[in-house]
């Protein structure tokens, strides 16, 4: 059983329908955390959503993890986190599931990933290796960070609650911190170029987590990364331990 979980906000509604249309046929359950919505977007059903004001308040991007440790999330063997501004291809979930299952649930798999430089002086620029979700990748790569816009995880190796996500719009880093502490590999998996594409132009007005991170040159999140983990490690891919 596969659950796809997303968090969104009203200003991102123009992009939401395409992501929903692409993912819904590929999963058993779709859940969307509606931050500060007054009504249900036309592309969603009442069963698929929860309003922030009726749940845990405005969780921002971290809302996509709302269901992970709840009964509904635990009843699904695969937990997919997605964003509202990406276009996912028809074989997206199938391919990620293959990668996850091949590792017997002992890793978190995804696309968008990178390896920190040492020292970490900028969350944006201190990157020794970078694998963008829209870039081709021929072989799987262990990484320090996986973007939670393209992640598949499960309860076999990773225990999570909302308490692991105390900061807003920092879900990639906070997920990585838990993985480091539990020694769970994060793996950026092979894919062709532009297999996943962005629906929201980088020049679009309005809030984006990337713009927020770049505002101070990535220094604030770099400090969080250094404080959380003294020595960031790359854990081996379970498929290639030998």
Short mmCIF file of C-alpha atoms in Angstrom, two decimals:
data_model
loop_
_atom_site.label_atom_id
_atom_site.label_comp_id
_atom_site.label_asym_id
_atom_site.label_seq_id
_atom_site.Cartn_x
_atom_site.Cartn_y
_atom_site.Cartn_z
CA UNK A 1 0.00 0.00 0.00
CA UNK A 2 1.39 3.36 -1.05
CA UNK A 3 0.42 6.73 0.41
CA UNK A 4 1.41 10.00 -1.25
CA UNK A 5 1.49 13.00 1.09
CA UNK A 6 1.72 16.66 0.17
CA UNK A 7 1.45 20.03 1.88
CA UNK A 8 0.26 23.16 0.09
CA UNK A 9 -0.85 26.74 0.61
CA UNK A 10 -3.44 28.92 -1.20
CA UNK A 11 -0.97 30.89 -3.32
CA UNK A 12 0.32 27.65 -4.86
CA UNK A 13 -3.13 26.48 -5.97
CA UNK A 14 -2.44 27.21 -9.67
CA UNK A 15 0.11 24.39 -9.75
CA UNK A 16 -1.63 21.93 -7.46
CA UNK A 17 -4.02 20.31 -9.95
CA UNK A 18 -1.27 19.05 -12.27
CA UNK A 19 0.62 17.36 -9.45
CA UNK A 20 -2.56 15.76 -8.12
CA UNK A 21 -3.57 14.57 -11.58
CA UNK A 22 -0.18 12.97 -12.13
CA UNK A 23 0.16 11.21 -8.76
CA UNK A 24 -3.37 10.11 -7.87
CA UNK A 25 -3.57 7.16 -10.36
CA UNK A 26 -0.22 5.83 -9.14
CA UNK A 27 -0.95 5.46 -5.42
CA UNK A 28 -3.47 3.79 -3.14
CA UNK A 29 -4.01 6.88 -0.98
CA UNK A 30 -3.44 10.59 -1.53
CA UNK A 31 -3.41 13.00 1.40
CA UNK A 32 -2.92 16.77 1.23
CA UNK A 33 -2.30 19.05 4.20
CA UNK A 34 -4.04 22.36 3.46
CA UNK A 35 -2.19 25.19 5.20
CA UNK A 36 -4.55 28.12 5.80
CA UNK A 37 -7.19 27.17 3.22
CA UNK A 38 -10.81 28.22 3.63
CA UNK A 39 -12.13 25.62 1.22
CA UNK A 40 -11.16 22.45 -0.62
CA UNK A 41 -9.48 22.98 -4.01
CA UNK A 42 -11.54 21.67 -6.91
CA UNK A 43 -8.95 19.05 -7.80
CA UNK A 44 -9.23 17.32 -4.41
CA UNK A 45 -11.94 15.39 -2.58
CA UNK A 46 -12.92 15.88 1.08
CA UNK A 47 -11.45 12.47 1.93
CA UNK A 48 -8.05 13.47 0.57
CA UNK A 49 -7.51 16.61 2.62
CA UNK A 50 -7.13 17.92 6.13
CA UNK A 51 -7.27 21.60 7.03
CA UNK A 52 -4.38 22.93 9.08
CA UNK A 53 -6.76 24.68 11.46
CA UNK A 54 -8.40 21.31 12.20
CA UNK A 55 -5.10 19.45 12.58
CA UNK A 56 -1.74 20.72 13.88
CA UNK A 57 -1.87 24.30 12.64
CA UNK A 58 0.20 25.81 9.84
CA UNK A 59 2.98 23.25 9.37
CA UNK A 60 4.20 24.69 6.05
CA UNK A 61 6.13 22.06 4.05
CA UNK A 62 6.38 19.81 7.10
CA UNK A 63 2.66 19.09 6.74
CA UNK A 64 3.53 16.31 4.29
CA UNK A 65 4.74 14.26 7.28
CA UNK A 66 1.52 14.74 9.26
CA UNK A 67 0.29 11.19 8.58
CA UNK A 68 3.57 9.28 8.85
CA UNK A 69 3.30 8.11 12.46
CA UNK A 70 -0.49 8.11 12.57
CA UNK A 71 -2.50 4.92 12.11
CA UNK A 72 -3.30 5.69 8.49
CA UNK A 73 0.33 6.26 7.60
CA UNK A 74 1.48 3.17 9.47
CA UNK A 75 -1.03 1.08 7.54
CA UNK A 76 0.84 1.89 4.32
CA UNK A 77 4.09 0.09 3.51
CA UNK A 78 5.42 2.96 1.37
CA UNK A 79 5.18 6.67 2.20
CA UNK A 80 5.79 9.04 -0.70
CA UNK A 81 6.36 12.76 -0.10
CA UNK A 82 5.65 15.08 -3.01
CA UNK A 83 5.37 18.77 -3.83
CA UNK A 84 2.58 20.75 -5.41
CA UNK A 85 4.70 22.31 -8.16
CA UNK A 86 6.29 19.30 -9.85
CA UNK A 87 5.08 17.13 -12.71
CA UNK A 88 5.58 13.44 -11.96
CA UNK A 89 5.71 10.99 -14.90
CA UNK A 90 3.30 8.03 -15.16
CA UNK A 91 5.94 5.52 -14.03
CA UNK A 92 7.28 7.66 -11.18
CA UNK A 93 5.88 5.72 -8.22
CA UNK A 94 6.55 2.34 -9.81
CA UNK A 95 10.23 3.17 -10.35
CA UNK A 96 10.79 4.61 -6.87
CA UNK A 97 9.06 1.59 -5.33
CA UNK A 98 11.38 -0.72 -7.28
CA UNK A 99 14.40 1.13 -5.91
CA UNK A 100 13.03 1.11 -2.36
CA UNK A 101 12.03 -2.57 -2.45
CA UNK A 102 15.38 -3.61 -3.93
CA UNK A 103 16.95 -2.24 -0.73
CA UNK A 104 14.39 -4.07 1.44
CA UNK A 105 13.26 -0.82 3.01
CA UNK A 106 16.68 -0.20 4.57
CA UNK A 107 17.20 3.17 2.86
CA UNK A 108 15.31 6.29 1.91
CA UNK A 109 15.25 6.75 -1.86
CA UNK A 110 14.60 9.83 -3.93
CA UNK A 111 15.86 12.02 -6.73
CA UNK A 112 16.93 15.50 -5.65
CA UNK A 113 20.06 15.03 -3.55
CA UNK A 114 23.44 16.42 -2.64
CA UNK A 115 26.52 15.88 -0.50
CA UNK A 116 27.72 18.63 1.83
CA UNK A 117 31.14 20.18 1.48
CA UNK A 118 33.29 20.32 4.61
CA UNK A 119 33.05 22.69 6.35
CA UNK A 120 29.39 23.53 5.77
CA UNK A 121 29.42 27.31 5.45
CA UNK A 122 26.30 27.62 3.27
CA UNK A 123 23.27 25.35 2.97
CA UNK A 124 22.94 26.59 -0.60
CA UNK A 125 26.51 26.57 -1.87
CA UNK A 126 28.50 24.10 0.32
CA UNK A 127 27.83 21.17 -1.98
CA UNK A 128 30.55 18.75 -3.02
CA UNK A 129 28.14 16.73 -5.18
CA UNK A 130 24.73 17.74 -6.51
CA UNK A 131 22.06 15.63 -8.24
CA UNK A 132 19.10 17.78 -9.28
CA UNK A 133 15.76 16.01 -9.70
CA UNK A 134 15.61 17.07 -13.36
CA UNK A 135 19.16 15.93 -14.13
CA UNK A 136 20.08 12.51 -15.51
CA UNK A 137 21.80 10.10 -13.13
CA UNK A 138 23.28 6.79 -14.30
CA UNK A 139 24.13 5.13 -10.99
CA UNK A 140 22.68 5.43 -7.46
CA UNK A 141 24.48 7.87 -5.18
CA UNK A 142 24.50 8.04 -1.36
CA UNK A 143 23.81 11.63 -0.29
CA UNK A 144 23.52 13.72 2.86
CA UNK A 145 20.30 15.45 1.80
CA UNK A 146 17.30 14.27 -0.22
CA UNK A 147 14.67 16.77 -1.28
CA UNK A 148 11.34 15.76 0.23
CA UNK A 149 9.67 16.72 -3.05
CA UNK A 150 10.93 13.38 -4.44
CA UNK A 151 11.25 10.89 -1.57
CA UNK A 152 9.97 7.42 -0.78
CA UNK A 153 10.46 6.07 2.74
CA UNK A 154 8.96 3.57 5.13
CA UNK A 155 8.72 2.44 8.71
CA UNK A 156 11.14 -0.49 8.43
CA UNK A 157 14.17 1.74 8.90
CA UNK A 158 12.92 5.20 9.77
CA UNK A 159 10.88 6.23 12.78
CA UNK A 160 9.49 9.77 12.51
CA UNK A 161 7.00 11.98 14.29
CA UNK A 162 6.11 15.63 13.86
CA UNK A 163 8.42 16.27 16.82
CA UNK A 164 11.30 15.61 14.41
CA UNK A 165 10.16 18.62 12.35
CA UNK A 166 10.03 21.56 14.80
CA UNK A 167 11.16 24.15 12.22
CA UNK A 168 9.09 25.30 9.29
CA UNK A 169 10.13 24.83 5.66
CA UNK A 170 13.20 22.85 6.71
CA UNK A 171 11.88 19.35 6.03
CA UNK A 172 14.79 18.20 3.82
CA UNK A 173 17.36 19.00 6.49
CA UNK A 174 15.25 17.70 9.37
CA UNK A 175 14.63 14.38 7.59
CA UNK A 176 18.36 14.10 6.90
CA UNK A 177 19.21 14.73 10.56
CA UNK A 178 16.99 11.83 11.65
CA UNK A 179 18.55 9.59 8.98
CA UNK A 180 22.05 10.52 10.18
CA UNK A 181 21.21 9.70 13.79
CA UNK A 182 19.65 6.37 12.82
CA UNK A 183 22.41 5.65 10.27
CA UNK A 184 19.89 5.20 7.47
CA UNK A 185 21.26 5.71 3.95
CA UNK A 186 19.73 8.35 1.71
CA UNK A 187 20.05 7.31 -1.94
CA UNK A 188 19.58 9.44 -5.04
CA UNK A 189 18.43 6.92 -7.65
CA UNK A 190 19.07 6.68 -11.41
CA UNK A 191 16.76 8.45 -13.84
CA UNK A 192 16.77 10.10 -17.27
CA UNK A 193 17.03 13.84 -17.74
CA UNK A 194 13.79 15.78 -17.14
CA UNK A 195 11.97 12.66 -15.96
CA UNK A 196 10.47 14.89 -13.26
CA UNK A 197 9.87 18.51 -14.23
CA UNK A 198 9.00 21.74 -12.48
CA UNK A 199 5.61 23.29 -13.17
CA UNK A 200 6.34 26.49 -11.26
CA UNK A 201 8.90 28.72 -12.99
CA UNK A 202 11.89 29.67 -10.88
CA UNK A 203 11.10 33.30 -11.67
CA UNK A 204 7.52 33.06 -10.38
CA UNK A 205 6.54 35.55 -7.71
CA UNK A 206 5.55 34.45 -4.23
CA UNK A 207 7.05 32.27 -1.55
CA UNK A 208 9.41 29.39 -2.23
CA UNK A 209 11.62 27.50 0.21
CA UNK A 210 14.57 27.84 -2.16
CA UNK A 211 14.23 31.63 -2.26
CA UNK A 212 13.97 31.70 1.53
CA UNK A 213 17.13 29.61 1.93
CA UNK A 214 19.07 31.83 -0.48
CA UNK A 215 18.01 35.05 1.23
CA UNK A 216 20.95 34.96 3.66
CA UNK A 217 23.27 32.94 1.44
CA UNK A 218 22.21 29.75 3.16
CA UNK A 219 23.99 30.64 6.40
CA UNK A 220 21.10 30.06 8.80
CA UNK A 221 20.39 26.52 7.62
CA UNK A 222 24.12 25.79 7.46
CA UNK A 223 24.32 26.64 11.15
CA UNK A 224 21.41 24.30 11.84
CA UNK A 225 23.16 21.52 9.92
CA UNK A 226 26.42 22.00 11.85
CA UNK A 227 24.67 22.10 15.22
CA UNK A 228 22.53 19.04 14.52
CA UNK A 229 25.31 16.77 13.22
CA UNK A 230 28.98 17.33 14.05
CA UNK A 231 30.25 14.95 11.37
CA UNK A 232 27.97 14.28 8.40
CA UNK A 233 28.47 10.77 7.05
CA UNK A 234 27.62 8.97 3.83
CA UNK A 235 26.14 5.59 4.64
CA UNK A 236 26.65 2.88 1.98
CA UNK A 237 23.92 1.90 -0.41
CA UNK A 238 22.41 -1.40 0.84
CA UNK A 239 22.60 -2.67 -2.73
CA UNK A 240 26.37 -2.27 -2.83
CA UNK A 241 27.61 -2.93 0.70
CA UNK A 242 29.93 -5.66 -0.54
#
